[in-house]
Amino acid sequence: MRKAVYPGMFDPVTNGHLDVIRRGSVIFSGLIVSVGCNPLKQALFSVEERMEMIRHNVKDFKNVEVDCFEGMLVDHLAKRGTNIILRGIRTASDFEYELNRALTNRVFDKNAETVFVMASEQYLFLNSALIKETASLGGNVSKFVPPDVERGLMQKFKRLQRKNTT
Ligand code: ADP
């Protein structure tokens, strides 16, 4: 039995991510959802906010934990005592991006293995950027994210809108 790390930005976590987490928790003996702190990728939610939203929504999965990491993913894997990375694939463009990342990780640690799950049909089109754009325009995202994430998005955009008007 092996544990795996599921890394990502999760800005914010969507029902698509939660579907991957649920399925990963069945495949592996333990799953660590690791929120990336990447200075090159500007996030709407802080690392703490992203971790809290994931924790809230995985509390029923007993073998899932949530942490964060900065720097190289392979170093984080070593710290967490595993060489397995879980990632999801939605489209052909995801495949090219993910293949690139998987091969790059293997350059830095030849034992790093990436395991992919294919997105479920209902989440094929779902990504965090689309959710943020929809929420920023006042669209209803309740079908795509859990209720606490929807509330978080509404608060962020109200706050940003308020900032812009002062
Ligand atoms: P990144 O910024 O590294 O792409 P994301 O938070 O966007 O991080 O995604 C983390 C992982 O989850 C990636 O492997 C991505 O392909 C996967 N993923 C995101 N949304 C979905 C979805 N709707 N269905 C399946 N996998 C998904």
JSON list of C-alpha atoms and ligand atoms in Angstrom, two decimals:
[
{"chain": "A", "resi": 1, "resn": "MET", "atom": "CA", "xyz": [0.00, 0.00, 0.00]},
{"chain": "A", "resi": 2, "resn": "ARG", "atom": "CA", "xyz": [1.40, 3.39, -1.01]},
{"chain": "A", "resi": 3, "resn": "LYS", "atom": "CA", "xyz": [0.63, 7.00, -0.31]},
{"chain": "A", "resi": 4, "resn": "ALA", "atom": "CA", "xyz": [0.64, 9.71, -2.96]},
{"chain": "A", "resi": 5, "resn": "VAL", "atom": "CA", "xyz": [0.87, 13.48, -3.15]},
{"chain": "A", "resi": 6, "resn": "TYR", "atom": "CA", "xyz": [-1.74, 15.40, -5.19]},
{"chain": "A", "resi": 7, "resn": "PRO", "atom": "CA", "xyz": [-0.13, 18.79, -5.86]},
{"chain": "A", "resi": 8, "resn": "GLY", "atom": "CA", "xyz": [-1.80, 21.81, -7.42]},
{"chain": "A", "resi": 9, "resn": "MET", "atom": "CA", "xyz": [-2.72, 25.44, -7.02]},
{"chain": "A", "resi": 10, "resn": "PHE", "atom": "CA", "xyz": [-6.34, 24.69, -6.00]},
{"chain": "A", "resi": 11, "resn": "ASP", "atom": "CA", "xyz": [-7.19, 28.39, -6.42]},
{"chain": "A", "resi": 12, "resn": "PRO", "atom": "CA", "xyz": [-9.87, 27.55, -5.44]},
{"chain": "A", "resi": 13, "resn": "VAL", "atom": "CA", "xyz": [-10.66, 23.84, -5.08]},
{"chain": "A", "resi": 14, "resn": "THR", "atom": "CA", "xyz": [-13.48, 22.75, -7.43]},
{"chain": "A", "resi": 15, "resn": "ASN", "atom": "CA", "xyz": [-15.78, 19.73, -7.61]},
{"chain": "A", "resi": 16, "resn": "GLY", "atom": "CA", "xyz": [-13.39, 18.41, -10.29]},
{"chain": "A", "resi": 17, "resn": "HIS", "atom": "CA", "xyz": [-10.45, 18.45, -7.84]},
{"chain": "A", "resi": 18, "resn": "LEU", "atom": "CA", "xyz": [-12.66, 16.87, -5.15]},
{"chain": "A", "resi": 19, "resn": "ASP", "atom": "CA", "xyz": [-13.59, 14.08, -7.57]},
{"chain": "A", "resi": 20, "resn": "VAL", "atom": "CA", "xyz": [-9.88, 13.38, -8.18]},
{"chain": "A", "resi": 21, "resn": "ILE", "atom": "CA", "xyz": [-9.26, 13.42, -4.40]},
{"chain": "A", "resi": 22, "resn": "ARG", "atom": "CA", "xyz": [-12.12, 11.00, -3.75]},
{"chain": "A", "resi": 23, "resn": "ARG", "atom": "CA", "xyz": [-10.89, 8.60, -6.43]},
{"chain": "A", "resi": 24, "resn": "GLY", "atom": "CA", "xyz": [-7.25, 8.95, -5.31]},
{"chain": "A", "resi": 25, "resn": "SER", "atom": "CA", "xyz": [-8.21, 8.14, -1.74]},
{"chain": "A", "resi": 26, "resn": "VAL", "atom": "CA", "xyz": [-9.56, 4.78, -2.97]},
{"chain": "A", "resi": 27, "resn": "ILE", "atom": "CA", "xyz": [-6.50, 3.98, -5.11]},
{"chain": "A", "resi": 28, "resn": "PHE", "atom": "CA", "xyz": [-3.86, 4.87, -2.48]},
{"chain": "A", "resi": 29, "resn": "SER", "atom": "CA", "xyz": [-3.51, 3.98, 1.19]},
{"chain": "A", "resi": 30, "resn": "GLY", "atom": "CA", "xyz": [-3.04, 7.68, 1.94]},
{"chain": "A", "resi": 31, "resn": "LEU", "atom": "CA", "xyz": [-3.38, 10.87, -0.09]},
{"chain": "A", "resi": 32, "resn": "ILE", "atom": "CA", "xyz": [-1.68, 14.17, 0.71]},
{"chain": "A", "resi": 33, "resn": "VAL", "atom": "CA", "xyz": [-3.26, 17.14, -1.06]},
{"chain": "A", "resi": 34, "resn": "SER", "atom": "CA", "xyz": [-0.41, 19.66, -1.34]},
{"chain": "A", "resi": 35, "resn": "VAL", "atom": "CA", "xyz": [-1.22, 23.29, -2.07]},
{"chain": "A", "resi": 36, "resn": "GLY", "atom": "CA", "xyz": [1.54, 24.93, -4.09]},
{"chain": "A", "resi": 37, "resn": "CYS", "atom": "CA", "xyz": [2.99, 28.26, -3.11]},
{"chain": "A", "resi": 38, "resn": "ASN", "atom": "CA", "xyz": [4.45, 29.40, -6.43]},
{"chain": "A", "resi": 39, "resn": "PRO", "atom": "CA", "xyz": [5.70, 33.02, -6.59]},
{"chain": "A", "resi": 40, "resn": "LEU", "atom": "CA", "xyz": [5.31, 32.96, -10.40]},
{"chain": "A", "resi": 41, "resn": "LYS", "atom": "CA", "xyz": [1.59, 32.13, -10.18]},
{"chain": "A", "resi": 42, "resn": "GLN", "atom": "CA", "xyz": [-0.50, 34.86, -8.59]},
{"chain": "A", "resi": 43, "resn": "ALA", "atom": "CA", "xyz": [-3.34, 33.34, -6.60]},
{"chain": "A", "resi": 44, "resn": "LEU", "atom": "CA", "xyz": [-6.70, 34.85, -5.62]},
{"chain": "A", "resi": 45, "resn": "PHE", "atom": "CA", "xyz": [-6.80, 32.93, -2.32]},
{"chain": "A", "resi": 46, "resn": "SER", "atom": "CA", "xyz": [-3.90, 32.73, 0.15]},
{"chain": "A", "resi": 47, "resn": "VAL", "atom": "CA", "xyz": [-2.28, 29.34, 0.76]},
{"chain": "A", "resi": 48, "resn": "GLU", "atom": "CA", "xyz": [-4.02, 29.21, 4.18]},
{"chain": "A", "resi": 49, "resn": "GLU", "atom": "CA", "xyz": [-7.43, 29.96, 2.64]},
{"chain": "A", "resi": 50, "resn": "ARG", "atom": "CA", "xyz": [-6.92, 27.30, -0.04]},
{"chain": "A", "resi": 51, "resn": "MET", "atom": "CA", "xyz": [-5.84, 24.70, 2.53]},
{"chain": "A", "resi": 52, "resn": "GLU", "atom": "CA", "xyz": [-8.79, 25.51, 4.77]},
{"chain": "A", "resi": 53, "resn": "MET", "atom": "CA", "xyz": [-11.31, 25.13, 1.91]},
{"chain": "A", "resi": 54, "resn": "ILE", "atom": "CA", "xyz": [-9.84, 21.75, 0.93]},
{"chain": "A", "resi": 55, "resn": "ARG", "atom": "CA", "xyz": [-9.70, 20.54, 4.56]},
{"chain": "A", "resi": 56, "resn": "HIS", "atom": "CA", "xyz": [-13.33, 21.48, 5.06]},
{"chain": "A", "resi": 57, "resn": "ASN", "atom": "CA", "xyz": [-14.38, 19.42, 2.05]},
{"chain": "A", "resi": 58, "resn": "VAL", "atom": "CA", "xyz": [-12.28, 16.30, 2.64]},
{"chain": "A", "resi": 59, "resn": "LYS", "atom": "CA", "xyz": [-13.02, 15.85, 6.32]},
{"chain": "A", "resi": 60, "resn": "ASP", "atom": "CA", "xyz": [-15.00, 12.66, 5.62]},
{"chain": "A", "resi": 61, "resn": "PHE", "atom": "CA", "xyz": [-12.04, 11.02, 3.87]},
{"chain": "A", "resi": 62, "resn": "LYS", "atom": "CA", "xyz": [-10.05, 9.50, 6.70]},
{"chain": "A", "resi": 63, "resn": "ASN", "atom": "CA", "xyz": [-6.88, 8.81, 4.67]},
{"chain": "A", "resi": 64, "resn": "VAL", "atom": "CA", "xyz": [-6.63, 12.30, 3.12]},
{"chain": "A", "resi": 65, "resn": "GLU", "atom": "CA", "xyz": [-4.54, 15.10, 4.60]},
{"chain": "A", "resi": 66, "resn": "VAL", "atom": "CA", "xyz": [-3.77, 18.61, 3.39]},
{"chain": "A", "resi": 67, "resn": "ASP", "atom": "CA", "xyz": [-0.48, 20.48, 3.47]},
{"chain": "A", "resi": 68, "resn": "CYS", "atom": "CA", "xyz": [1.42, 23.04, 1.40]},
{"chain": "A", "resi": 69, "resn": "PHE", "atom": "CA", "xyz": [4.81, 23.30, -0.20]},
{"chain": "A", "resi": 70, "resn": "GLU", "atom": "CA", "xyz": [7.20, 25.82, -1.61]},
{"chain": "A", "resi": 71, "resn": "GLY", "atom": "CA", "xyz": [10.02, 25.01, -4.01]},
{"chain": "A", "resi": 72, "resn": "MET", "atom": "CA", "xyz": [10.63, 21.79, -5.89]},
{"chain": "A", "resi": 73, "resn": "LEU", "atom": "CA", "xyz": [7.89, 19.16, -5.82]},
{"chain": "A", "resi": 74, "resn": "VAL", "atom": "CA", "xyz": [10.48, 16.34, -5.68]},
{"chain": "A", "resi": 75, "resn": "ASP", "atom": "CA", "xyz": [11.87, 17.79, -2.43]},
{"chain": "A", "resi": 76, "resn": "HIS", "atom": "CA", "xyz": [8.37, 17.87, -0.99]},
{"chain": "A", "resi": 77, "resn": "LEU", "atom": "CA", "xyz": [7.84, 14.22, -2.02]},
{"chain": "A", "resi": 78, "resn": "ALA", "atom": "CA", "xyz": [11.04, 13.23, -0.22]},
{"chain": "A", "resi": 79, "resn": "LYS", "atom": "CA", "xyz": [9.92, 15.11, 2.91]},
{"chain": "A", "resi": 80, "resn": "ARG", "atom": "CA", "xyz": [6.56, 13.33, 2.82]},
{"chain": "A", "resi": 81, "resn": "GLY", "atom": "CA", "xyz": [8.18, 9.92, 2.25]},
{"chain": "A", "resi": 82, "resn": "THR", "atom": "CA", "xyz": [6.72, 9.02, -1.14]},
{"chain": "A", "resi": 83, "resn": "ASN", "atom": "CA", "xyz": [7.68, 9.10, -4.82]},
{"chain": "A", "resi": 84, "resn": "ILE", "atom": "CA", "xyz": [4.14, 9.06, -6.24]},
{"chain": "A", "resi": 85, "resn": "ILE", "atom": "CA", "xyz": [2.41, 12.13, -7.69]},
{"chain": "A", "resi": 86, "resn": "LEU", "atom": "CA", "xyz": [-1.30, 12.09, -8.50]},
{"chain": "A", "resi": 87, "resn": "ARG", "atom": "CA", "xyz": [-2.58, 14.40, -11.25]},
{"chain": "A", "resi": 88, "resn": "GLY", "atom": "CA", "xyz": [-5.80, 14.72, -13.26]},
{"chain": "A", "resi": 89, "resn": "ILE", "atom": "CA", "xyz": [-6.16, 15.00, -17.03]},
{"chain": "A", "resi": 90, "resn": "ARG", "atom": "CA", "xyz": [-9.11, 16.70, -18.72]},
{"chain": "A", "resi": 91, "resn": "THR", "atom": "CA", "xyz": [-8.10, 17.40, -22.29]},
{"chain": "A", "resi": 92, "resn": "ALA", "atom": "CA", "xyz": [-5.36, 16.75, -24.84]},
{"chain": "A", "resi": 93, "resn": "SER", "atom": "CA", "xyz": [-3.73, 20.05, -23.86]},
{"chain": "A", "resi": 94, "resn": "ASP", "atom": "CA", "xyz": [-3.63, 18.89, -20.21]},
{"chain": "A", "resi": 95, "resn": "PHE", "atom": "CA", "xyz": [-1.87, 15.75, -21.46]},
{"chain": "A", "resi": 96, "resn": "GLU", "atom": "CA", "xyz": [0.98, 17.69, -23.10]},
{"chain": "A", "resi": 97, "resn": "TYR", "atom": "CA", "xyz": [1.40, 19.93, -20.06]},
{"chain": "A", "resi": 98, "resn": "GLU", "atom": "CA", "xyz": [1.29, 17.01, -17.63]},
{"chain": "A", "resi": 99, "resn": "LEU", "atom": "CA", "xyz": [3.68, 14.87, -19.71]},
{"chain": "A", "resi": 100, "resn": "ASN", "atom": "CA", "xyz": [6.15, 17.75, -19.63]},
{"chain": "A", "resi": 101, "resn": "ARG", "atom": "CA", "xyz": [5.85, 18.14, -15.86]},
{"chain": "A", "resi": 102, "resn": "ALA", "atom": "CA", "xyz": [6.07, 14.39, -15.21]},
{"chain": "A", "resi": 103, "resn": "LEU", "atom": "CA", "xyz": [9.24, 14.10, -17.30]},
{"chain": "A", "resi": 104, "resn": "THR", "atom": "CA", "xyz": [10.77, 17.19, -15.67]},
{"chain": "A", "resi": 105, "resn": "ASN", "atom": "CA", "xyz": [10.11, 15.80, -12.20]},
{"chain": "A", "resi": 106, "resn": "ARG", "atom": "CA", "xyz": [11.84, 12.61, -13.27]},
{"chain": "A", "resi": 107, "resn": "VAL", "atom": "CA", "xyz": [14.92, 14.58, -14.32]},
{"chain": "A", "resi": 108, "resn": "PHE", "atom": "CA", "xyz": [15.23, 15.81, -10.74]},
{"chain": "A", "resi": 109, "resn": "ASP", "atom": "CA", "xyz": [14.32, 12.49, -9.12]},
{"chain": "A", "resi": 110, "resn": "LYS", "atom": "CA", "xyz": [14.49, 9.40, -11.32]},
{"chain": "A", "resi": 111, "resn": "ASN", "atom": "CA", "xyz": [12.11, 7.58, -8.96]},
{"chain": "A", "resi": 112, "resn": "ALA", "atom": "CA", "xyz": [9.32, 10.17, -9.21]},
{"chain": "A", "resi": 113, "resn": "GLU", "atom": "CA", "xyz": [6.26, 8.46, -10.71]},
{"chain": "A", "resi": 114, "resn": "THR", "atom": "CA", "xyz": [3.17, 10.40, -11.84]},
{"chain": "A", "resi": 115, "resn": "VAL", "atom": "CA", "xyz": [-0.15, 8.57, -11.81]},
{"chain": "A", "resi": 116, "resn": "PHE", "atom": "CA", "xyz": [-2.98, 10.12, -13.83]},
{"chain": "A", "resi": 117, "resn": "VAL", "atom": "CA", "xyz": [-6.73, 9.84, -13.47]},
{"chain": "A", "resi": 118, "resn": "MET", "atom": "CA", "xyz": [-8.98, 10.93, -16.32]},
{"chain": "A", "resi": 119, "resn": "ALA", "atom": "CA", "xyz": [-11.51, 13.62, -15.42]},
{"chain": "A", "resi": 120, "resn": "SER", "atom": "CA", "xyz": [-15.10, 12.45, -14.95]},
{"chain": "A", "resi": 121, "resn": "GLU", "atom": "CA", "xyz": [-17.34, 13.55, -17.88]},
{"chain": "A", "resi": 122, "resn": "GLN", "atom": "CA", "xyz": [-19.27, 16.08, -15.81]},
{"chain": "A", "resi": 123, "resn": "TYR", "atom": "CA", "xyz": [-16.04, 17.87, -14.79]},
{"chain": "A", "resi": 124, "resn": "LEU", "atom": "CA", "xyz": [-14.18, 17.73, -18.12]},
{"chain": "A", "resi": 125, "resn": "PHE", "atom": "CA", "xyz": [-14.52, 21.48, -18.76]},
{"chain": "A", "resi": 126, "resn": "LEU", "atom": "CA", "xyz": [-14.10, 22.57, -15.15]},
{"chain": "A", "resi": 127, "resn": "ASN", "atom": "CA", "xyz": [-11.09, 24.61, -14.12]},
{"chain": "A", "resi": 128, "resn": "SER", "atom": "CA", "xyz": [-10.38, 27.16, -11.39]},
{"chain": "A", "resi": 129, "resn": "ALA", "atom": "CA", "xyz": [-9.73, 30.04, -13.83]},
{"chain": "A", "resi": 130, "resn": "LEU", "atom": "CA", "xyz": [-13.19, 29.62, -15.39]},
{"chain": "A", "resi": 131, "resn": "ILE", "atom": "CA", "xyz": [-14.80, 29.56, -11.95]},
{"chain": "A", "resi": 132, "resn": "LYS", "atom": "CA", "xyz": [-13.02, 32.75, -10.87]},
{"chain": "A", "resi": 133, "resn": "GLU", "atom": "CA", "xyz": [-13.97, 34.54, -14.08]},
{"chain": "A", "resi": 134, "resn": "THR", "atom": "CA", "xyz": [-17.61, 33.44, -13.80]},
{"chain": "A", "resi": 135, "resn": "ALA", "atom": "CA", "xyz": [-17.81, 34.46, -10.13]},
{"chain": "A", "resi": 136, "resn": "SER", "atom": "CA", "xyz": [-16.15, 37.82, -10.85]},
{"chain": "A", "resi": 137, "resn": "LEU", "atom": "CA", "xyz": [-18.88, 38.54, -13.41]},
{"chain": "A", "resi": 138, "resn": "GLY", "atom": "CA", "xyz": [-21.59, 37.67, -10.90]},
{"chain": "A", "resi": 139, "resn": "GLY", "atom": "CA", "xyz": [-22.35, 34.23, -12.43]},
{"chain": "A", "resi": 140, "resn": "ASN", "atom": "CA", "xyz": [-23.67, 31.34, -10.36]},
{"chain": "A", "resi": 141, "resn": "VAL", "atom": "CA", "xyz": [-20.93, 28.78, -9.66]},
{"chain": "A", "resi": 142, "resn": "SER", "atom": "CA", "xyz": [-22.86, 26.62, -7.19]},
{"chain": "A", "resi": 143, "resn": "LYS", "atom": "CA", "xyz": [-22.87, 23.61, -9.55]},
{"chain": "A", "resi": 144, "resn": "PHE", "atom": "CA", "xyz": [-19.09, 23.63, -9.81]},
{"chain": "A", "resi": 145, "resn": "VAL", "atom": "CA", "xyz": [-17.74, 24.32, -6.31]},
{"chain": "A", "resi": 146, "resn": "PRO", "atom": "CA", "xyz": [-18.84, 23.43, -2.77]},
{"chain": "A", "resi": 147, "resn": "PRO", "atom": "CA", "xyz": [-20.92, 26.02, -0.84]},
{"chain": "A", "resi": 148, "resn": "ASP", "atom": "CA", "xyz": [-18.05, 27.35, 1.33]},
{"chain": "A", "resi": 149, "resn": "VAL", "atom": "CA", "xyz": [-15.93, 27.97, -1.79]},
{"chain": "A", "resi": 150, "resn": "GLU", "atom": "CA", "xyz": [-18.83, 29.77, -3.44]},
{"chain": "A", "resi": 151, "resn": "ARG", "atom": "CA", "xyz": [-19.14, 31.98, -0.35]},
{"chain": "A", "resi": 152, "resn": "GLY", "atom": "CA", "xyz": [-15.38, 32.63, -0.39]},
{"chain": "A", "resi": 153, "resn": "LEU", "atom": "CA", "xyz": [-15.54, 33.68, -4.03]},
{"chain": "A", "resi": 154, "resn": "MET", "atom": "CA", "xyz": [-18.46, 36.00, -3.40]},
{"chain": "A", "resi": 155, "resn": "GLN", "atom": "CA", "xyz": [-16.61, 37.62, -0.50]},
{"chain": "A", "resi": 156, "resn": "LYS", "atom": "CA", "xyz": [-13.41, 38.05, -2.52]},
{"chain": "A", "resi": 157, "resn": "PHE", "atom": "CA", "xyz": [-15.13, 39.68, -5.45]},
{"chain": "A", "resi": 158, "resn": "LYS", "atom": "CA", "xyz": [-17.26, 41.92, -3.26]},
{"chain": "A", "resi": 159, "resn": "ARG", "atom": "CA", "xyz": [-14.10, 42.96, -1.47]},
{"chain": "A", "resi": 160, "resn": "LEU", "atom": "CA", "xyz": [-12.25, 43.55, -4.76]},
{"chain": "A", "resi": 161, "resn": "GLN", "atom": "CA", "xyz": [-15.18, 45.46, -6.20]},
{"chain": "A", "resi": 162, "resn": "ARG", "atom": "CA", "xyz": [-15.32, 47.61, -3.09]},
{"chain": "A", "resi": 163, "resn": "LYS", "atom": "CA", "xyz": [-11.59, 48.29, -3.34]},
{"chain": "A", "resi": 164, "resn": "ASN", "atom": "CA", "xyz": [-11.94, 49.30, -6.98]},
{"chain": "A", "resi": 165, "resn": "THR", "atom": "CA", "xyz": [-14.67, 51.84, -6.23]},
{"chain": "A", "resi": 166, "resn": "THR", "atom": "CA", "xyz": [-12.73, 53.68, -3.50]},
{"chain": "B", "resi": 1, "resn": "ADP", "atom": "P1", "xyz": [-2.06, 23.49, -11.68]},
{"chain": "B", "resi": 1, "resn": "ADP", "atom": "O1", "xyz": [-2.00, 24.96, -11.49]},
{"chain": "B", "resi": 1, "resn": "ADP", "atom": "O2", "xyz": [-0.82, 22.76, -11.32]},
{"chain": "B", "resi": 1, "resn": "ADP", "atom": "O3", "xyz": [-2.64, 23.07, -13.01]},
{"chain": "B", "resi": 1, "resn": "ADP", "atom": "P2", "xyz": [-4.61, 22.92, -10.57]},
{"chain": "B", "resi": 1, "resn": "ADP", "atom": "O4", "xyz": [-5.09, 23.29, -9.23]},
{"chain": "B", "resi": 1, "resn": "ADP", "atom": "O5", "xyz": [-5.17, 23.66, -11.71]},
{"chain": "B", "resi": 1, "resn": "ADP", "atom": "O6", "xyz": [-3.03, 23.01, -10.57]},
{"chain": "B", "resi": 1, "resn": "ADP", "atom": "O7", "xyz": [-4.86, 21.38, -10.81]},
{"chain": "B", "resi": 1, "resn": "ADP", "atom": "C1", "xyz": [-4.22, 20.39, -10.08]},
{"chain": "B", "resi": 1, "resn": "ADP", "atom": "C2", "xyz": [-4.43, 19.09, -10.81]},
{"chain": "B", "resi": 1, "resn": "ADP", "atom": "O8", "xyz": [-5.81, 18.78, -10.83]},
{"chain": "B", "resi": 1, "resn": "ADP", "atom": "C3", "xyz": [-3.95, 19.06, -12.26]},
{"chain": "B", "resi": 1, "resn": "ADP", "atom": "O9", "xyz": [-3.42, 17.79, -12.55]},
{"chain": "B", "resi": 1, "resn": "ADP", "atom": "C4", "xyz": [-5.22, 19.28, -13.05]},
{"chain": "B", "resi": 1, "resn": "ADP", "atom": "O10", "xyz": [-5.14, 18.71, -14.34]},
{"chain": "B", "resi": 1, "resn": "ADP", "atom": "C5", "xyz": [-6.20, 18.53, -12.17]},
{"chain": "B", "resi": 1, "resn": "ADP", "atom": "N1", "xyz": [-7.58, 19.00, -12.35]},
{"chain": "B", "resi": 1, "resn": "ADP", "atom": "C6", "xyz": [-8.03, 20.26, -12.23]},
{"chain": "B", "resi": 1, "resn": "ADP", "atom": "N2", "xyz": [-9.36, 20.32, -12.49]},
{"chain": "B", "resi": 1, "resn": "ADP", "atom": "C7", "xyz": [-9.73, 19.05, -12.80]},
{"chain": "B", "resi": 1, "resn": "ADP", "atom": "C8", "xyz": [-10.98, 18.45, -13.19]},
{"chain": "B", "resi": 1, "resn": "ADP", "atom": "N3", "xyz": [-12.09, 19.17, -13.37]},
{"chain": "B", "resi": 1, "resn": "ADP", "atom": "N4", "xyz": [-11.00, 17.11, -13.41]},
{"chain": "B", "resi": 1, "resn": "ADP", "atom": "C9", "xyz": [-9.87, 16.38, -13.29]},
{"chain": "B", "resi": 1, "resn": "ADP", "atom": "N5", "xyz": [-8.66, 16.88, -12.93]},
{"chain": "B", "resi": 1, "resn": "ADP", "atom": "C10", "xyz": [-8.60, 18.20, -12.71]}
]
